[in-house]
Every structure is written in C-alpha cells, then in structure tokens.
Coordinates of C-alpha atoms (C1' of nucleotides) in Angstrom, one line a residue:
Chain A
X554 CA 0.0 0.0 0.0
X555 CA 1.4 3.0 -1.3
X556 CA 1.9 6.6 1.3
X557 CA -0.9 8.3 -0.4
X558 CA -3.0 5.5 0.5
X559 CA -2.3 5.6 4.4
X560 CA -2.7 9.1 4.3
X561 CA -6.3 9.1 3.1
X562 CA -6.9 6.1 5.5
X563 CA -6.2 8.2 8.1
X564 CA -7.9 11.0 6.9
X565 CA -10.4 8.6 6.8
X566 CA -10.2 7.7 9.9
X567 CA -10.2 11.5 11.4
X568 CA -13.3 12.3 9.5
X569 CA -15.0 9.0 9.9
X570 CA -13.6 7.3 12.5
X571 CA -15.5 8.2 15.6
X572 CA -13.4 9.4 18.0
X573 CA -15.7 11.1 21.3
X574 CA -18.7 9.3 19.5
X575 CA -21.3 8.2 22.5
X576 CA -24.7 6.8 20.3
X577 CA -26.4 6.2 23.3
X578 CA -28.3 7.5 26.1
X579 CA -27.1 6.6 29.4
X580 CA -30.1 4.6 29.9
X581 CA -28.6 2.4 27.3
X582 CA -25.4 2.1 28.4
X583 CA -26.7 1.6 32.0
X584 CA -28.0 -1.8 30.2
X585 CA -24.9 -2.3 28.5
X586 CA -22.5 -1.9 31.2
X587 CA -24.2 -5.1 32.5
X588 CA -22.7 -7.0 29.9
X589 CA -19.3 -5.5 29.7
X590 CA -15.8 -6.0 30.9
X591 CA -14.0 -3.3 32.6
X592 CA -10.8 -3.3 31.4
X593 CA -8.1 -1.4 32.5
X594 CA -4.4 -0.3 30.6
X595 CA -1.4 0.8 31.4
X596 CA 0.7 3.3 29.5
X597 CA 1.9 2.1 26.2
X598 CA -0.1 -0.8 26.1
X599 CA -2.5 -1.7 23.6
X600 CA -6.6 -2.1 23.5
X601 CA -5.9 -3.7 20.2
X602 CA -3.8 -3.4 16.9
X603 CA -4.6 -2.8 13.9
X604 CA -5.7 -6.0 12.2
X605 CA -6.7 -7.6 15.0
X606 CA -10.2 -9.3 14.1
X607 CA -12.9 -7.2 15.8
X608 CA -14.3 -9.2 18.3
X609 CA -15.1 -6.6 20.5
X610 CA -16.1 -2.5 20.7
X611 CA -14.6 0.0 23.6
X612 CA -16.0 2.6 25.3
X613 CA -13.5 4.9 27.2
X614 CA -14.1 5.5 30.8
X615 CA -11.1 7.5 31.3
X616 CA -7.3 8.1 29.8
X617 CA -6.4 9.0 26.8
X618 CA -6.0 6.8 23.5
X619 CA -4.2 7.3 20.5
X620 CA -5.3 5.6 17.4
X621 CA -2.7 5.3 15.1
X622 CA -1.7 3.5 11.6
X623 CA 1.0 1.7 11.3
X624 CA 3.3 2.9 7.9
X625 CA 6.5 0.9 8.0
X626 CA 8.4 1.8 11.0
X627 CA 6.9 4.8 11.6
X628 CA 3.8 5.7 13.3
X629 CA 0.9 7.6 12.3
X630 CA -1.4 9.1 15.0
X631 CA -4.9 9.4 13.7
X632 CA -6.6 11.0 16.1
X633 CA -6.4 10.9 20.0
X634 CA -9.5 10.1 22.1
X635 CA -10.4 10.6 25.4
X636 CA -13.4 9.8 27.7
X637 CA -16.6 8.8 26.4
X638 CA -15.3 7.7 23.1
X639 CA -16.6 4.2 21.2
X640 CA -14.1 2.7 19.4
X641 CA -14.1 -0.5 17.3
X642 CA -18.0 -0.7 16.9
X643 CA -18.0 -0.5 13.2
X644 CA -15.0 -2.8 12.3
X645 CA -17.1 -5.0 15.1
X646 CA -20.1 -5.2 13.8
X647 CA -18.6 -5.8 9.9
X648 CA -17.0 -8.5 11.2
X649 CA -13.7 -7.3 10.0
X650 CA -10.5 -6.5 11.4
X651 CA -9.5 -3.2 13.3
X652 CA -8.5 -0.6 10.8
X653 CA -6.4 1.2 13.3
X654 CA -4.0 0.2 16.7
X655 CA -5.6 1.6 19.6
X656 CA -2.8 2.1 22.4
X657 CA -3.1 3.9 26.1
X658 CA -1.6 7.3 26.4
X659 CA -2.1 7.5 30.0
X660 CA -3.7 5.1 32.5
X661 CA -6.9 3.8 30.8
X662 CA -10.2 2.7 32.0
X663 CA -12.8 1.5 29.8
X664 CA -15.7 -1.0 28.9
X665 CA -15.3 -4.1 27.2
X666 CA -18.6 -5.3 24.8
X667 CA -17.5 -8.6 23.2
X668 CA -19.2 -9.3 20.3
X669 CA -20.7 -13.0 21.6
X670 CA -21.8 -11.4 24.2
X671 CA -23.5 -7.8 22.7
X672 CA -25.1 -9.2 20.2
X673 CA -27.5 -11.0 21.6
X674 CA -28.0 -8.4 24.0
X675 CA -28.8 -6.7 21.6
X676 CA -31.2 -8.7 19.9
X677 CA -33.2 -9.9 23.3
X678 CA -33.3 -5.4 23.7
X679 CA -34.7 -4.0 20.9
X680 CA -34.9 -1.0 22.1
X681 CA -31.5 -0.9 22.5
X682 CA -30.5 -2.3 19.1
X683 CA -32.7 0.9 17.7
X684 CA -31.7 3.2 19.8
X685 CA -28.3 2.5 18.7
X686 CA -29.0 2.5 14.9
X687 CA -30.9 5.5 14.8
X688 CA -28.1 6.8 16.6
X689 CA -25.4 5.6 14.3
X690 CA -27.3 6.7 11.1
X691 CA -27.5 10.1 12.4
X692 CA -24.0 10.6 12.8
X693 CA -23.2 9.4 9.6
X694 CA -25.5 12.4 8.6
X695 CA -23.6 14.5 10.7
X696 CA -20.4 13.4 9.4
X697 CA -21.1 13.4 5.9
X698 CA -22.2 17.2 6.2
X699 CA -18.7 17.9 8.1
X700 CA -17.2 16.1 5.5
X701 CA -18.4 18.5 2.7
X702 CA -17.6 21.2 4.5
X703 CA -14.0 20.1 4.8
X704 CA -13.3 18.3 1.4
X705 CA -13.4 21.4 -1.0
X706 CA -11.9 23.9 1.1
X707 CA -8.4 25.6 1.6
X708 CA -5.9 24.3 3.4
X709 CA -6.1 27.1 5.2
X710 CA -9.8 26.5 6.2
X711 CA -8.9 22.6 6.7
X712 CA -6.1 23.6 9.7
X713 CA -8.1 26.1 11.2
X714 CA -11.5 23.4 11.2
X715 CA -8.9 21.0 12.5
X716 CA -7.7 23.2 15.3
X717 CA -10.7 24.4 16.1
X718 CA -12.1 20.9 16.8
X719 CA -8.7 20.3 18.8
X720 CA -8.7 23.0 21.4
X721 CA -12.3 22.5 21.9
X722 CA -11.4 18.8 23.0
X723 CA -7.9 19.1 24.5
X724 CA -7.1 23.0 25.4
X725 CA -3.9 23.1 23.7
X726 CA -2.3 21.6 21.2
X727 CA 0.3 18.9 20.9
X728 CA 0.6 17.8 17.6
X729 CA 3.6 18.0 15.1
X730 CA 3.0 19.7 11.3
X731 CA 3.8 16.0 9.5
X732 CA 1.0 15.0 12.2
X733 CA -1.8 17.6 11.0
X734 CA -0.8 16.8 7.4
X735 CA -1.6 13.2 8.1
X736 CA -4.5 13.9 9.6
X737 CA -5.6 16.4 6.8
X738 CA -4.5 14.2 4.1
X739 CA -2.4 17.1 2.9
X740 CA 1.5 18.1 2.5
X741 CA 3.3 19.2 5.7
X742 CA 4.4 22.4 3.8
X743 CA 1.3 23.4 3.1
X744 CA 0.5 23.9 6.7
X745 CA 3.5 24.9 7.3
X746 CA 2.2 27.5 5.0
X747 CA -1.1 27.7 6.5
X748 CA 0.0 27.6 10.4
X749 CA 2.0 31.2 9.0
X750 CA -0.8 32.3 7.6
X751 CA -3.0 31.9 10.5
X752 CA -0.6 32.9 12.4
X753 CA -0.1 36.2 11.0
X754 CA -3.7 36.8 11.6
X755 CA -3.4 36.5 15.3
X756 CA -5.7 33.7 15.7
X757 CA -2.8 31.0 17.1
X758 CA 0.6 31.3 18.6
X759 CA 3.0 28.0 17.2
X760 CA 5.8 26.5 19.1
X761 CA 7.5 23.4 19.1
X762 CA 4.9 20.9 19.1
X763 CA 2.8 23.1 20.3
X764 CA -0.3 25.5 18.9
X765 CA -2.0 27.8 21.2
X766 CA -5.2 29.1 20.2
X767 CA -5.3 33.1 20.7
X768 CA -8.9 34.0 19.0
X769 CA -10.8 31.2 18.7
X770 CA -13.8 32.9 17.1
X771 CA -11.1 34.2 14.1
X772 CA -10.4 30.8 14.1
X773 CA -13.7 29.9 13.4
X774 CA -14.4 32.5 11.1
X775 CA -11.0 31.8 8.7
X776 CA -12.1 28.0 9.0
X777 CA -15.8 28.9 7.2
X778 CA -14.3 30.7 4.5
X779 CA -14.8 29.8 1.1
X780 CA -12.4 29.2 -1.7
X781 CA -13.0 31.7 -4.1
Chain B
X455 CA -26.3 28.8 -0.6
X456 CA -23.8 29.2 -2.8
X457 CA -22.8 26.8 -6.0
X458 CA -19.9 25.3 -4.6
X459 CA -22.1 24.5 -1.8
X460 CA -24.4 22.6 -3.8
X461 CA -22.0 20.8 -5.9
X462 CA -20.6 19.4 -2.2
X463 CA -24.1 18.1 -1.3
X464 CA -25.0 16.8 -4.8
X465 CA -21.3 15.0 -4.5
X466 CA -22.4 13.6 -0.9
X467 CA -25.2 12.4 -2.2
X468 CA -23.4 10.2 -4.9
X469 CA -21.3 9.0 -2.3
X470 CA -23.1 8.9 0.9
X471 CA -26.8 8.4 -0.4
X472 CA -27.3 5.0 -1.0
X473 CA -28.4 4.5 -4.5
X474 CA -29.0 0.8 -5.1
X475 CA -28.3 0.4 -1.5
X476 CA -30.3 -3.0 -0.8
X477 CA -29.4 -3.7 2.9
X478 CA -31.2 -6.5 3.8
X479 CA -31.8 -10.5 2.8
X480 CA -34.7 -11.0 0.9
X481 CA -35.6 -12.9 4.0
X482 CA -35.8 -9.6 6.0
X483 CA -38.0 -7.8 3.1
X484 CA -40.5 -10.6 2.6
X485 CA -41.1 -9.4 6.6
X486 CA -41.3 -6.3 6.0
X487 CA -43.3 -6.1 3.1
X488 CA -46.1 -6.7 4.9
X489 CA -46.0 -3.8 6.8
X490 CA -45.3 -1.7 3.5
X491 CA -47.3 0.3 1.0
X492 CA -47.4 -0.4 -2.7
X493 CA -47.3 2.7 -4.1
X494 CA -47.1 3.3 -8.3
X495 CA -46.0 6.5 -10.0
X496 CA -46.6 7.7 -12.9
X497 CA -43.4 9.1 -15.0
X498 CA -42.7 12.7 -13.5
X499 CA -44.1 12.5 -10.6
X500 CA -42.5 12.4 -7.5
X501 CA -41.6 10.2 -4.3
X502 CA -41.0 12.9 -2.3
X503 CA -39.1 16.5 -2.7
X504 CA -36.1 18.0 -0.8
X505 CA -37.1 19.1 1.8
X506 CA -40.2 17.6 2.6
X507 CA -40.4 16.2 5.9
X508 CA -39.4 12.8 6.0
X509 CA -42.1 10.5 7.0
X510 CA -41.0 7.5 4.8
X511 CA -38.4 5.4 3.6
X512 CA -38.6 3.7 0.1
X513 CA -37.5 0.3 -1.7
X514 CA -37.6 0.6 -5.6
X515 CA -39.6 -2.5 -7.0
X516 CA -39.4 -1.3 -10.4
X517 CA -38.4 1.6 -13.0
X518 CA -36.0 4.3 -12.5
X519 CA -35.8 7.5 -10.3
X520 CA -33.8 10.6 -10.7
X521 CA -32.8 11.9 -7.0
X522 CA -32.1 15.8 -7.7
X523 CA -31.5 18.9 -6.0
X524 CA -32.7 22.5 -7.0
X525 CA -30.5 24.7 -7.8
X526 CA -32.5 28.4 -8.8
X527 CA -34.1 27.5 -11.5
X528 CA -31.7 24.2 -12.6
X529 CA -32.1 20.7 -11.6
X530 CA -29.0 18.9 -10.5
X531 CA -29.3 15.1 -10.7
X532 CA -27.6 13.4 -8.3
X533 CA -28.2 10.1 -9.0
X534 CA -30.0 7.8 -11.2
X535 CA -31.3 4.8 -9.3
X536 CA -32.9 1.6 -10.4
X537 CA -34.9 -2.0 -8.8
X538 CA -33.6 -2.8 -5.0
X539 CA -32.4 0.7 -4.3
X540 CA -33.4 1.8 -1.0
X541 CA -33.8 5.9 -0.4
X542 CA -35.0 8.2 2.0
X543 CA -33.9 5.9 4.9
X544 CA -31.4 8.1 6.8
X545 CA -33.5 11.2 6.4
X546 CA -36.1 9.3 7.9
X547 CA -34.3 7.6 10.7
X548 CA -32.8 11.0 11.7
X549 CA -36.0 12.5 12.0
X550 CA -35.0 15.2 9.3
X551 CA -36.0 16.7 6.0
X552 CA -35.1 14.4 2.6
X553 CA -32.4 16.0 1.5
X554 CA -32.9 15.3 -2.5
X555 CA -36.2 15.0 -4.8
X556 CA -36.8 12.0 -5.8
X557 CA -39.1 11.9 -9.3
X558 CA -40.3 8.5 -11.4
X559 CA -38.5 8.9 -14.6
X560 CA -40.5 5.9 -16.5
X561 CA -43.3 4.2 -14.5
X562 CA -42.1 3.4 -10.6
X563 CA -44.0 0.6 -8.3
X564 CA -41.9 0.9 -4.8
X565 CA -42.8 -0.3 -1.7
X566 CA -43.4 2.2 1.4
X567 CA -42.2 1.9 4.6
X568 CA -43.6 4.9 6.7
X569 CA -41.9 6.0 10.1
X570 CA -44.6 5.1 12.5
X571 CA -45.0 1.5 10.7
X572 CA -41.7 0.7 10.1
X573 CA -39.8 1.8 13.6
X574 CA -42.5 -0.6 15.8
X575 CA -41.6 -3.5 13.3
X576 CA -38.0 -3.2 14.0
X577 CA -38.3 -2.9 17.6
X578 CA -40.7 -6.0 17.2
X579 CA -38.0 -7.8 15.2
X580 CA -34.8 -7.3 17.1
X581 CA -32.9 -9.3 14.5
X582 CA -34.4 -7.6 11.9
X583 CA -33.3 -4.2 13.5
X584 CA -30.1 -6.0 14.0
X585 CA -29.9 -6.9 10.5
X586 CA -30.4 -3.7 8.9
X587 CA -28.0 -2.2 11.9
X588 CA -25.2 -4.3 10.4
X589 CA -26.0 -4.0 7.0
X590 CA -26.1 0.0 7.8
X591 CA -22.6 0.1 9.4
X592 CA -21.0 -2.1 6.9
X593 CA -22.3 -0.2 3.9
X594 CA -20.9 2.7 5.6
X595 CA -17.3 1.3 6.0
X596 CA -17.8 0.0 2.0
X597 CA -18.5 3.5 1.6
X598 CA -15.7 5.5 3.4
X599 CA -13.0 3.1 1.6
X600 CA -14.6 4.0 -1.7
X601 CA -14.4 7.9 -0.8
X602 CA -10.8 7.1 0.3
X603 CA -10.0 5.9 -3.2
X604 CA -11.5 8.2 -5.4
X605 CA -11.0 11.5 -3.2
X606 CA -7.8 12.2 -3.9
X607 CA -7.2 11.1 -7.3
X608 CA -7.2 12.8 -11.1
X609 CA -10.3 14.0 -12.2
X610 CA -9.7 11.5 -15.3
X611 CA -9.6 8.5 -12.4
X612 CA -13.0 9.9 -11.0
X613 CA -14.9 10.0 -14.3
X614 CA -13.4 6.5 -15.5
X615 CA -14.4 5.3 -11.8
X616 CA -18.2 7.2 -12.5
X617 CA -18.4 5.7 -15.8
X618 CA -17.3 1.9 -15.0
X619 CA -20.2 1.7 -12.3
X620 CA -23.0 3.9 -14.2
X621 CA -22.1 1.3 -17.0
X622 CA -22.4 -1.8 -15.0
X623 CA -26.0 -0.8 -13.5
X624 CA -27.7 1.1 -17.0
X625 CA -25.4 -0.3 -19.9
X626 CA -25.2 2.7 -21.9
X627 CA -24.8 5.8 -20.2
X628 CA -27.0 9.1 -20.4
X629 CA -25.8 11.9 -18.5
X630 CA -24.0 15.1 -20.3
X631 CA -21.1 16.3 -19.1
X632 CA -22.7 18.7 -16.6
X633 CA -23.8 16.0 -14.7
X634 CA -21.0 14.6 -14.5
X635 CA -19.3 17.3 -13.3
X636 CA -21.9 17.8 -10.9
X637 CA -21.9 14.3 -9.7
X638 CA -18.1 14.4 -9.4
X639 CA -18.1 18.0 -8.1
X640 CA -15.3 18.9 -10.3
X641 CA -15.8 21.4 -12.8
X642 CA -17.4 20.6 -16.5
X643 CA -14.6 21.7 -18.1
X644 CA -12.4 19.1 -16.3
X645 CA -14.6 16.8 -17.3
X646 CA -14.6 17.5 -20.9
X647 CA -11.0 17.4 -21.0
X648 CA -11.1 13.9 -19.1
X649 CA -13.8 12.4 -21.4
X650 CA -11.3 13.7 -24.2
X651 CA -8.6 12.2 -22.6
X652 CA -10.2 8.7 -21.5
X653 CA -11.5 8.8 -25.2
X654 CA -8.1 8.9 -26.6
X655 CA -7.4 5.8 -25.0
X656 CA -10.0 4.2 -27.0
X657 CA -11.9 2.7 -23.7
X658 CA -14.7 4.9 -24.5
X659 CA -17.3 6.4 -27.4
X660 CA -18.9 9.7 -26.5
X661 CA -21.7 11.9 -28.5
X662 CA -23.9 14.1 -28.1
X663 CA -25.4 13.2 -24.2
X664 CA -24.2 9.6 -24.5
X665 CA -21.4 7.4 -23.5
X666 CA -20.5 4.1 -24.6
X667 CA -18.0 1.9 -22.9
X668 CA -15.5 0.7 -25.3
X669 CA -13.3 -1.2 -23.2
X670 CA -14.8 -1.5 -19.9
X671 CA -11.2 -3.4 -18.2
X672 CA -9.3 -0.6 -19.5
X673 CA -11.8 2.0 -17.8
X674 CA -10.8 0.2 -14.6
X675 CA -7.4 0.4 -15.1
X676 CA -7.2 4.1 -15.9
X677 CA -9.5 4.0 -12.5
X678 CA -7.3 2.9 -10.6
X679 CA -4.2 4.9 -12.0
X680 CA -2.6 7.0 -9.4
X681 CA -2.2 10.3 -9.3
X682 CA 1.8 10.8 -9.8
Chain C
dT607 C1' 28.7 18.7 26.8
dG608 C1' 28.2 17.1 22.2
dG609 C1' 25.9 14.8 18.9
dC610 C1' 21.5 13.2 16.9
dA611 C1' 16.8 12.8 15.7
dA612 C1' 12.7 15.3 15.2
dG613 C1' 10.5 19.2 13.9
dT614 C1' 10.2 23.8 11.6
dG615 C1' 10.6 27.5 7.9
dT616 C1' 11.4 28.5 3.1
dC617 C1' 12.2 28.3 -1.9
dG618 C1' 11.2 27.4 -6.8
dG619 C1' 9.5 24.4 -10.3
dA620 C1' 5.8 21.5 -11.9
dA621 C1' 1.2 19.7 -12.0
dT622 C1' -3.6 20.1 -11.5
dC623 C1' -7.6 22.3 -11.6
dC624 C1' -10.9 26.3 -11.6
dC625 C1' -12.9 30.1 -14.1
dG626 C1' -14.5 33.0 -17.7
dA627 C1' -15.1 33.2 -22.4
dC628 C1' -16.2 31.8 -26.9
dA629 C1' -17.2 29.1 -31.1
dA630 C1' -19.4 25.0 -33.0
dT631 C1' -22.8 21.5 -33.0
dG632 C1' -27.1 18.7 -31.8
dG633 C1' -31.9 18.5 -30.8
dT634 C1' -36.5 20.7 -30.5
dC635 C1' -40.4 23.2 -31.4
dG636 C1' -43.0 26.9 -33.7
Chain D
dC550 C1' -37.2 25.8 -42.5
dG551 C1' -35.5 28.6 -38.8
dA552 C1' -35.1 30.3 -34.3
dC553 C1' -33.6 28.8 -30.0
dC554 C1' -31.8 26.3 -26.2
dA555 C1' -28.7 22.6 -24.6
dT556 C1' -24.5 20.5 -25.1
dT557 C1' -19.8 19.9 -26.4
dG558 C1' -15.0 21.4 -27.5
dT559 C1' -11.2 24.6 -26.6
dC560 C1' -8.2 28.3 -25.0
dG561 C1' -5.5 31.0 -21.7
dG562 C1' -5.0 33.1 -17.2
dG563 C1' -4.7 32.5 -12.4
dA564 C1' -4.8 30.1 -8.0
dT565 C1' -3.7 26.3 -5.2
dT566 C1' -1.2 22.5 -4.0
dC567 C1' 2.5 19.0 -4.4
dC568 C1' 7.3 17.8 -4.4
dG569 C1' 12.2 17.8 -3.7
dA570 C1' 15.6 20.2 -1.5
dC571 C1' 18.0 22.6 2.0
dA572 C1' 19.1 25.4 6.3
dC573 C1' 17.8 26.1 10.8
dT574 C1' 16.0 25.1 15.6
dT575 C1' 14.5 22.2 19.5
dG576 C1' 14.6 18.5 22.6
dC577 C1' 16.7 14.4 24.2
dC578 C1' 20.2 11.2 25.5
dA579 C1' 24.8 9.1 25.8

DNA sequence: TGGCAAGTGTCGGAATCCCGACAATGGTCG
DNA sequence: CGACCATTGTCGGGATTCCGACACTTGCCA
C-alpha cells in the first residue's frame, strides 16, 4: 500500500472514524455496562492493533487513547481520544479486522462489549439495538455534512477546522506539522504554510509541538471561508 | 447557498446516499413487506421533494428515479437509481427533511415503509433491527473506503471510476457532461478534457449526451491509475 | 557537553484544476 | 425551414497545491 493510501486512510479515519462518539443514552449504556468487561491499561499498552479481528467494541471510561496506523516503522497518530469515546464498533459489527491500533496514552479505564456477548444483547433489547441505529445513522449524517464542508476547502480553512475541533477537546495543542498533514490528508508544507498564515492573523501562537489558540472565534471565522 | 455548496451536497449524495443500496436478505424484506405500501407513480411525478419532511423510507420495486437537488431554476441530478435501491432511509431515521427530490422517470412501483409503521416492526423484530443495523454500518465502511479511493485522485480516475459503475448498472450511459461534473463536483470543463482524454485511449465512445464503454477493463485500469 | 533525531521554515518548479469566455454542433419546437 | 436552447469542445490566465531540497531550531540522550 502506497503513502498516499495511508494518508487518506487516516484522513479517513479522522473524518469518519468516531473518535468522542457516544450513540447512546445513558439509559442504554446503563443496560450495556451489565454485559461488559472493565478493562483497564497501562501506559503504552495496547486495547488492540490494527488488524486484530474485531471481536469486541470499547467505550473509554477515562485516559487518553491514541489511534494510530501503522506505515513501515513509523507511526501515524490518527486522532487521540479521550473519555466517552466508542471505538471499534464499526469494524465489530462488519466482522472485520480493526482498521487502526488503539494504544493507552495514560492510564486507561474503559468498557469491554464482546461481540458473543453484545449481540445478543442486543437482539433480546430491541430497544437498544434501535436506539443504537438510529443513533449511528445520524452521525453518519452528521459526518457526511462535516465532510463536505472540509473536502473542497483551503488548506487554510482545513487547519483552522482542524484546530478548532482540537482545542475545543484538549485546550492546547500537541501535535507536530507532519502530524496535522496526516491527519488532513495534505503536505506538511502546506501547513506549514497555513499555520504562518494563521498565524499572522493573530488567531494561534505555534511553538515546538505546540499551537495555542489566541482567538478562537477568528479561528472559526477563517475555518468557514470559502475558496474563491 | 452558494454553487460550490451545492455541488458538495450533490457529491455527498453520490457518495453517501445510497443509491442501489439493498441492505437487507430477501428474507428480512418478505417481513417487511407486509408492513409496506405499494405505491405506483406515474413518470414525472415524485416520491417525495427536498425538503419535505421525511415521513418514509422507500424500496424501488421497479423503473428508474432521478434523486435531484434545486439549484435556482436548474435541476441537479444526483443520482439515477434503479430495482432494489433503498432511499430516503437516513433522512427518515434521523428524523429530518429528505435531503434530495426523488421523481419517477419511466413508471415506478416501490414499496413504502412509513416511520410510524416501520420503527415498531423493527423494535418487534430485534434481529431484523439487528440486521439492517449491520447491513447499515457495513455499507458505511464500504462506503468511506470508496471515498478514500476516489477522493484524492485525477479528475480522469473519477470519471473513468463514475463511468465503469454507471455502466455496469444502465449499460449505456446518459448523463451530459454537466452531470457529470456535478456528480463528481469537479468542474465541467475538467470533465470534458477527461472524457477527451479517456477517449483517446480508446476505452470509450462519447456523443452528443451519450457514452459508450469501449473497453470496460481498460476503464478500470485508468480508474485505478494513481495520481503521480 | 556534544551529537543526533525530530521538527520547523522556506524556496522554486511542476502539475492540476478552476474560471471565464467563446465558437461550434445537436436537438426541439413553432 | 428557422429560431432557440442545450450541449460539447477549446483556449488562456490564475490560483492552489504538491514535491524535492535545504538550512535552521529544538529537545533528548549518551
């Protein structure tokens, strides 16, 4: 598999991947957590790599988890999730293999649905089984307009969106150039050129590894721009 | 809203919308058929329009239906859609508007599934629910891969991808270069000079409002070209 | 302290695509 | 037949992005 390949998989993965996705009510997942495992992980260890058959979906209770591809020796970060987010529900249910590694950052709680064990739970709640479909149709909606928003835009517009959704999530920003031009699907000079850009505005102050968000409704505003 | 705008949604609507999306065994549909409404259109009328609230989803039985969007005074088809397609679904699980018109090009028998019908079914039937729960989620992985492959690639790769799959549902193709460009959300002019290009080649035969595949393997091949 | 790897900033050329404009042709309807 | 609209084919300018290359800075570790 060629690089251009891994970087739209892990564009895909940003845009569809769903990283702080919760589909259900806490009803539901009051029924759910009957069924599941509490798991717990220590720093650099794994929920599950990439290619793993998906025999089970995740829900973080707390920590941080970076999903990340796998490109030779290197490592790409696809997106970094935190509390509240499913993971591996999709791949799960397509009876496939994980599309991404999913490895603690920090000290990791989370819930634990085996397949053999939600699927028929499932299936006896029906309820539940709608609830969560409903739910998973709409942010597919949701996604797809955020995707069209995102596809024909600037670069420009693409960072700031980006960062935007970052801060919001995690307060500042720890993520390298090459890492936002994975995630973008883009080349890390152009963000280079767009980080100046933006910066120049007054919206973000860059460091090492770092981004700062100064204005966050500029940000916003430079992120809604059309091309033209 | 502005053009671009609309090309983004009619391009989401290629991609995301389901056209010939048939979810479910024929198991599933003989159960739900008996909670359905046969409903026959004559040619020009219409399923339902953008917009509307909706109330229903549909399974084509037979004939063809152009899903557009209104554009001023224009119509943008999005898609052209035949027997065992399955729209309106995600507008209607989401509780939304439909986000396309759908109109009966030749004469339409479909079956009709409305919202306060269909929704006690499936919590009757959890493994129906199930069913189309799956079915949903792994159409939407099929789906993201396929953005991931055509997103980033030549506009001649996106027509020759357009063309091998219009040609292997409706033989002979029927769309002017408009629509294409509209479908692709690329510009017509791009278009032309792909058609021109994939023409060369000798895979295809174009005139006036009409394509012919030539040499359908050779269309997948220039398909699947990259972009270097 | 001195490398060394990772990350950042910048340049210029090449490729792709959009946009506006215009001419030429096909189909339709009075 | 003739007017008229839709469609196709083509051109050139301009904007954006990619790519390879290189110098510089930062943080880490022996």
């Amino acid at each position: 598999m060629g690089l251009a390949d891994d970087q739209h998989l892990a564009w895909m993965a940003r845009s569809f991947g769903r990283p702080d996705y919760l589909p259900l009510t806490p009803e539901d997942l009051i029924a759910l957590r009957s069924i599941a495992e509490t798991v717990t992980r220590q720093p650099r260890s794994h929920l599950f790599r990439e290619g793993d058959p998906a025999v089970a979906a995740y829900l973080i209770e707390s920590g941080t988890v970076d999903l990340y591809r796998t490109r030779g020796k290197d490592r790409d970060v696809i997106a970094r999730i935190g509390p509240g987010a499913v993971l591996g529900d999709i791949a799960m249910f397509g009876e496939g293999t994980y599309m991404s590694s999913a490895r603690a950052m920090g000290r990791v709680t989370a819930f634990r649905f085996p397949r053999e064990k939600l699927i028929p739970e499932l299936a006896q709640r029906p309820a539940l089984c709608l609830r969560w479909l409903v739910a998973g149709l709409r942010q597919l909606q949701d996604t797809q307009r955020r995707i069209i928003h995102l596809m024909h835009k600037t670069v420009i517009a693409q960072v700031a969106d980006l960062l935007t959704e970052e801060s919001r999530k995690h307060g500042e920003i720890e993520l390298s150039q090459a890492a936002i031009a994975t995630l973008l699907g883009v080349s890390r000079q152009s963000v280079n050129e767009a980080l100046g850009a933006i910066r120049r505005t007054g919206a973000i102050a860059t460091a090492y590894r770092k981004i700062e968000v100064v204005d966050a409704d500029a940000l916003v505003r430079i992120a809604a721009e059309p091309k033209p």
